[in-house]
Amino acid sequence: MANDQITSSETSESKSELKRRAKDITELGMMLAERNISQLQGLPYPEIIAAIETYQRITKGNAKKRQMLYVGKLLRQVDLDVVERFVDRYDSASEHHQLLVHQLERWREQLIEDDPSVMDDISRQCPDLDRQHLRTLTREAKSVLKEEATTSKSHRAFKKLFQYLKQISDQSLITADAKLAVEDELDREN
C-alpha cells in the first residue's frame, strides 16, 4: 500500500531543477530584450512584446529586474520552443540562422542563374511570395551583373534581392510560429 502512494516530491521537479529552469527562462527573456522592437513584432505573443518594450524603456536597476521577472512569468505560460526558434532566427551564431542564410544565398544564386525549379521551391516554402516583385529584383540583379560585377550598384541589387528573400522567409516562419502558438493555446484550454 505504501508503494501505491507516490509523494509529490517524486513526481515534481527538484528545487535545483526549478531554479535552473527559471534561470534559463530569464536568459531567454534577456535574449529577447536584446532584440529591437521591429524584430519582436514577429513574436506571436503580444503580451510578451509589450512587457519587453516596457523593460527596454526602464532605466532604474531594481525596476528593470522586476520587469524581467514579469517577462519570465509570461514566458513560463507559453510554448518555449516557439520563443527559442524565434531567438535562434536572429542569433547569427545559431545553427538555425546559418542554415537559413545559406538557403537564402542558394536561392539568390539559383534565381540569377535562371534555375527553373527555384521559383516553385521558394513559393512552396513561402506562400506569401510576390512572384512579380521577385522577378523584378532578379532582373535588376542580372542586368547589373552583366554591366560590371564590381560596382556598388551590383552589390546593392544583390542585397535587395537577398533582403526580399529574407523578408518573405521571415513572414512564412512567423506565420508558422503563430499557428503553433494558437495550437498551444488551444491545447492548454482543453
CSV table of C-alpha atoms in Angstrom, one decimal:
chain,number,residue,atom,x,y,z
A,1,MET,CA,0.0,0.0,0.0
A,2,ALA,CA,2.9,2.3,0.7
A,3,ASN,CA,4.2,1.7,-2.8
A,4,ASP,CA,0.9,2.8,-4.3
A,5,GLN,CA,1.2,6.3,-2.9
A,6,ILE,CA,3.6,8.5,-4.7
A,7,THR,CA,4.8,11.5,-2.9
A,8,SER,CA,4.7,14.9,-4.6
A,9,SER,CA,8.5,15.3,-4.4
A,10,GLU,CA,8.9,12.2,-6.5
A,11,THR,CA,6.7,13.4,-9.3
A,12,SER,CA,7.7,17.0,-9.4
A,13,GLU,CA,11.0,18.6,-10.3
A,14,SER,CA,13.6,19.2,-7.6
A,15,LYS,CA,14.2,22.6,-6.3
A,16,SER,CA,17.5,22.8,-8.2
A,17,GLU,CA,15.9,21.8,-11.4
A,18,LEU,CA,13.2,24.5,-10.9
A,19,LYS,CA,15.9,27.1,-10.3
A,20,ARG,CA,17.9,26.1,-13.4
A,21,ARG,CA,14.7,26.2,-15.5
A,22,ALA,CA,13.8,29.7,-14.1
A,23,LYS,CA,17.4,30.9,-14.9
A,24,ASP,CA,17.1,29.5,-18.5
A,25,ILE,CA,13.8,31.3,-18.9
A,26,THR,CA,15.2,34.5,-17.6
A,27,GLU,CA,18.2,34.2,-20.0
A,28,LEU,CA,15.7,33.6,-22.8
A,29,GLY,CA,13.9,36.8,-21.7
A,30,MET,CA,17.2,38.7,-21.8
A,31,MET,CA,17.9,37.5,-25.3
A,32,LEU,CA,14.5,38.7,-26.4
A,33,ALA,CA,15.2,42.1,-24.7
A,34,GLU,CA,18.3,42.5,-26.8
A,35,ARG,CA,16.2,42.5,-30.0
A,36,ASN,CA,14.8,45.7,-31.4
A,37,ILE,CA,11.1,46.3,-31.4
A,38,SER,CA,10.7,45.7,-35.2
A,39,GLN,CA,12.2,42.2,-34.8
A,40,LEU,CA,10.0,41.4,-31.8
A,41,GLN,CA,6.9,42.1,-33.9
A,42,GLY,CA,7.3,38.6,-35.4
A,43,LEU,CA,6.8,37.0,-32.0
A,44,PRO,CA,3.3,35.6,-31.7
A,45,TYR,CA,2.8,36.7,-28.1
A,46,PRO,CA,1.8,40.4,-27.9
A,47,GLU,CA,1.8,40.5,-24.1
A,48,ILE,CA,5.5,39.4,-24.0
A,49,ILE,CA,6.3,42.0,-26.7
A,50,ALA,CA,4.6,44.7,-24.6
A,51,ALA,CA,6.5,43.6,-21.4
A,52,ILE,CA,9.8,43.7,-23.2
A,53,GLU,CA,9.1,47.1,-24.7
A,54,THR,CA,8.4,48.3,-21.1
A,55,TYR,CA,11.7,46.6,-20.0
A,56,GLN,CA,13.6,48.5,-22.7
A,57,ARG,CA,12.2,51.8,-21.5
A,58,ILE,CA,13.0,51.3,-17.8
A,59,THR,CA,16.3,52.8,-16.7
A,60,LYS,CA,16.4,52.1,-12.9
A,61,GLY,CA,18.1,48.8,-11.9
A,62,ASN,CA,15.5,47.3,-9.5
A,63,ALA,CA,12.6,48.2,-11.7
A,64,LYS,CA,14.3,46.6,-14.7
A,65,LYS,CA,14.9,43.5,-12.6
A,66,ARG,CA,11.2,43.3,-11.6
A,67,GLN,CA,10.1,43.8,-15.2
A,68,MET,CA,12.4,40.9,-16.3
A,69,LEU,CA,10.9,38.7,-13.6
A,70,TYR,CA,7.5,39.6,-15.1
A,71,VAL,CA,8.8,38.7,-18.6
A,72,GLY,CA,9.9,35.4,-17.2
A,73,LYS,CA,6.5,34.8,-15.7
A,74,LEU,CA,4.9,35.4,-19.1
A,75,LEU,CA,7.4,33.1,-20.8
A,76,ARG,CA,6.5,30.3,-18.4
A,77,GLN,CA,2.9,30.5,-19.7
A,78,VAL,CA,3.8,30.0,-23.4
A,79,ASP,CA,5.4,27.4,-25.6
A,80,LEU,CA,9.2,28.0,-25.2
A,81,ASP,CA,10.0,26.1,-28.4
A,82,VAL,CA,8.4,28.9,-30.4
A,83,VAL,CA,10.3,31.6,-28.5
A,84,GLU,CA,13.6,29.7,-28.8
A,85,ARG,CA,13.1,29.3,-32.5
A,86,PHE,CA,12.4,33.0,-32.8
A,87,VAL,CA,15.5,33.9,-30.9
A,88,ASP,CA,17.6,31.5,-33.0
A,89,ARG,CA,16.3,33.1,-36.2
A,90,TYR,CA,18.0,36.3,-35.3
A,91,ASP,CA,21.1,35.0,-33.5
A,92,SER,CA,23.9,34.9,-36.1
A,93,ALA,CA,25.8,32.3,-34.0
A,94,SER,CA,22.9,29.8,-34.1
A,95,GLU,CA,22.9,26.9,-36.5
A,96,HIS,CA,19.3,27.7,-37.5
A,97,HIS,CA,20.3,31.2,-38.6
A,98,GLN,CA,23.3,29.9,-40.5
A,99,LEU,CA,21.2,27.3,-42.4
A,100,LEU,CA,18.6,30.0,-43.2
A,101,VAL,CA,21.3,32.4,-44.6
A,102,HIS,CA,22.8,29.6,-46.7
A,103,GLN,CA,19.4,28.7,-48.1
A,104,LEU,CA,18.7,32.3,-49.0
A,105,GLU,CA,22.1,32.6,-50.7
A,106,ARG,CA,21.4,29.4,-52.7
A,107,TRP,CA,18.0,30.8,-53.8
A,108,ARG,CA,19.6,34.1,-54.8
A,109,GLU,CA,22.3,32.3,-56.9
A,110,GLN,CA,19.7,30.0,-58.5
A,111,LEU,CA,17.5,32.9,-59.4
A,112,ILE,CA,20.3,34.7,-61.1
A,113,GLU,CA,21.3,31.6,-62.9
A,114,ASP,CA,17.7,31.1,-64.2
A,115,ASP,CA,17.1,27.8,-62.4
A,116,PRO,CA,13.5,27.0,-63.4
A,117,SER,CA,12.8,25.0,-60.2
A,118,VAL,CA,13.8,27.6,-57.7
A,119,MET,CA,10.7,29.8,-58.0
A,120,ASP,CA,8.5,26.7,-57.2
A,121,ASP,CA,10.8,25.9,-54.2
A,122,ILE,CA,10.5,29.4,-52.9
A,123,SER,CA,6.7,29.6,-53.3
A,124,ARG,CA,6.3,26.2,-51.7
A,125,GLN,CA,8.2,27.4,-48.6
A,126,CYS,CA,6.9,31.0,-48.6
A,127,PRO,CA,3.3,31.1,-49.7
A,128,ASP,CA,3.1,34.9,-49.4
A,129,LEU,CA,5.6,35.3,-52.2
A,130,ASP,CA,5.1,38.2,-54.6
A,131,ARG,CA,6.4,36.5,-57.8
A,132,GLN,CA,6.3,39.6,-59.9
A,133,HIS,CA,8.4,41.6,-57.3
A,134,LEU,CA,10.9,38.7,-57.1
A,135,ARG,CA,11.3,38.6,-60.8
A,136,THR,CA,11.8,42.3,-61.0
A,137,LEU,CA,14.6,42.1,-58.3
A,138,THR,CA,16.1,39.2,-60.1
A,139,ARG,CA,16.1,41.1,-63.4
A,140,GLU,CA,17.8,44.1,-61.8
A,141,ALA,CA,20.5,41.9,-60.3
A,142,LYS,CA,21.1,40.1,-63.6
A,143,SER,CA,21.3,43.4,-65.6
A,144,VAL,CA,23.8,44.9,-63.1
A,145,LEU,CA,25.8,41.7,-63.2
A,146,LYS,CA,26.1,41.9,-67.0
A,147,GLU,CA,27.3,45.5,-66.8
A,148,GLU,CA,30.0,45.1,-64.2
A,149,ALA,CA,30.2,42.9,-61.1
A,150,THR,CA,32.4,45.1,-59.0
A,151,THR,CA,30.3,48.3,-58.8
A,152,SER,CA,28.4,49.2,-55.7
A,153,LYS,CA,25.3,49.1,-57.9
A,154,SER,CA,25.6,45.3,-58.3
A,155,HIS,CA,26.1,44.9,-54.5
A,156,ARG,CA,23.0,46.9,-53.9
A,157,ALA,CA,21.0,44.8,-56.3
A,158,PHE,CA,22.2,41.5,-54.8
A,159,LYS,CA,21.5,42.9,-51.3
A,160,LYS,CA,17.9,44.0,-52.3
A,161,LEU,CA,17.2,40.5,-53.7
A,162,PHE,CA,18.6,38.8,-50.6
A,163,GLN,CA,16.7,41.1,-48.3
A,164,TYR,CA,13.4,40.4,-50.1
A,165,LEU,CA,14.1,36.6,-49.8
A,166,LYS,CA,14.8,37.1,-46.1
A,167,GLN,CA,11.6,39.1,-45.6
A,168,ILE,CA,9.3,36.5,-47.2
A,169,SER,CA,11.1,33.7,-45.4
A,170,ASP,CA,10.6,35.5,-42.1
A,171,GLN,CA,6.9,36.1,-42.9
A,172,SER,CA,6.4,32.4,-43.6
A,173,LEU,CA,8.3,31.5,-40.3
A,174,ILE,CA,6.2,34.0,-38.4
A,175,THR,CA,3.0,32.6,-39.8
A,176,ALA,CA,4.1,29.0,-38.9
A,177,ASP,CA,5.1,30.1,-35.3
A,178,ALA,CA,1.8,31.9,-34.9
A,179,LYS,CA,-0.1,28.8,-35.9
A,180,LEU,CA,1.9,26.8,-33.3
A,181,ALA,CA,1.2,29.4,-30.7
A,182,VAL,CA,-2.6,29.2,-31.4
A,183,GLU,CA,-2.5,25.4,-31.3
A,184,ASP,CA,-0.6,25.5,-28.0
A,185,GLU,CA,-3.1,27.9,-26.5
A,186,LEU,CA,-6.0,25.7,-27.6
A,187,ASP,CA,-4.3,22.6,-26.1
A,188,ARG,CA,-3.8,24.4,-22.8
A,189,GLU,CA,-7.5,25.4,-22.8
A,190,ASN,CA,-8.7,21.8,-23.3
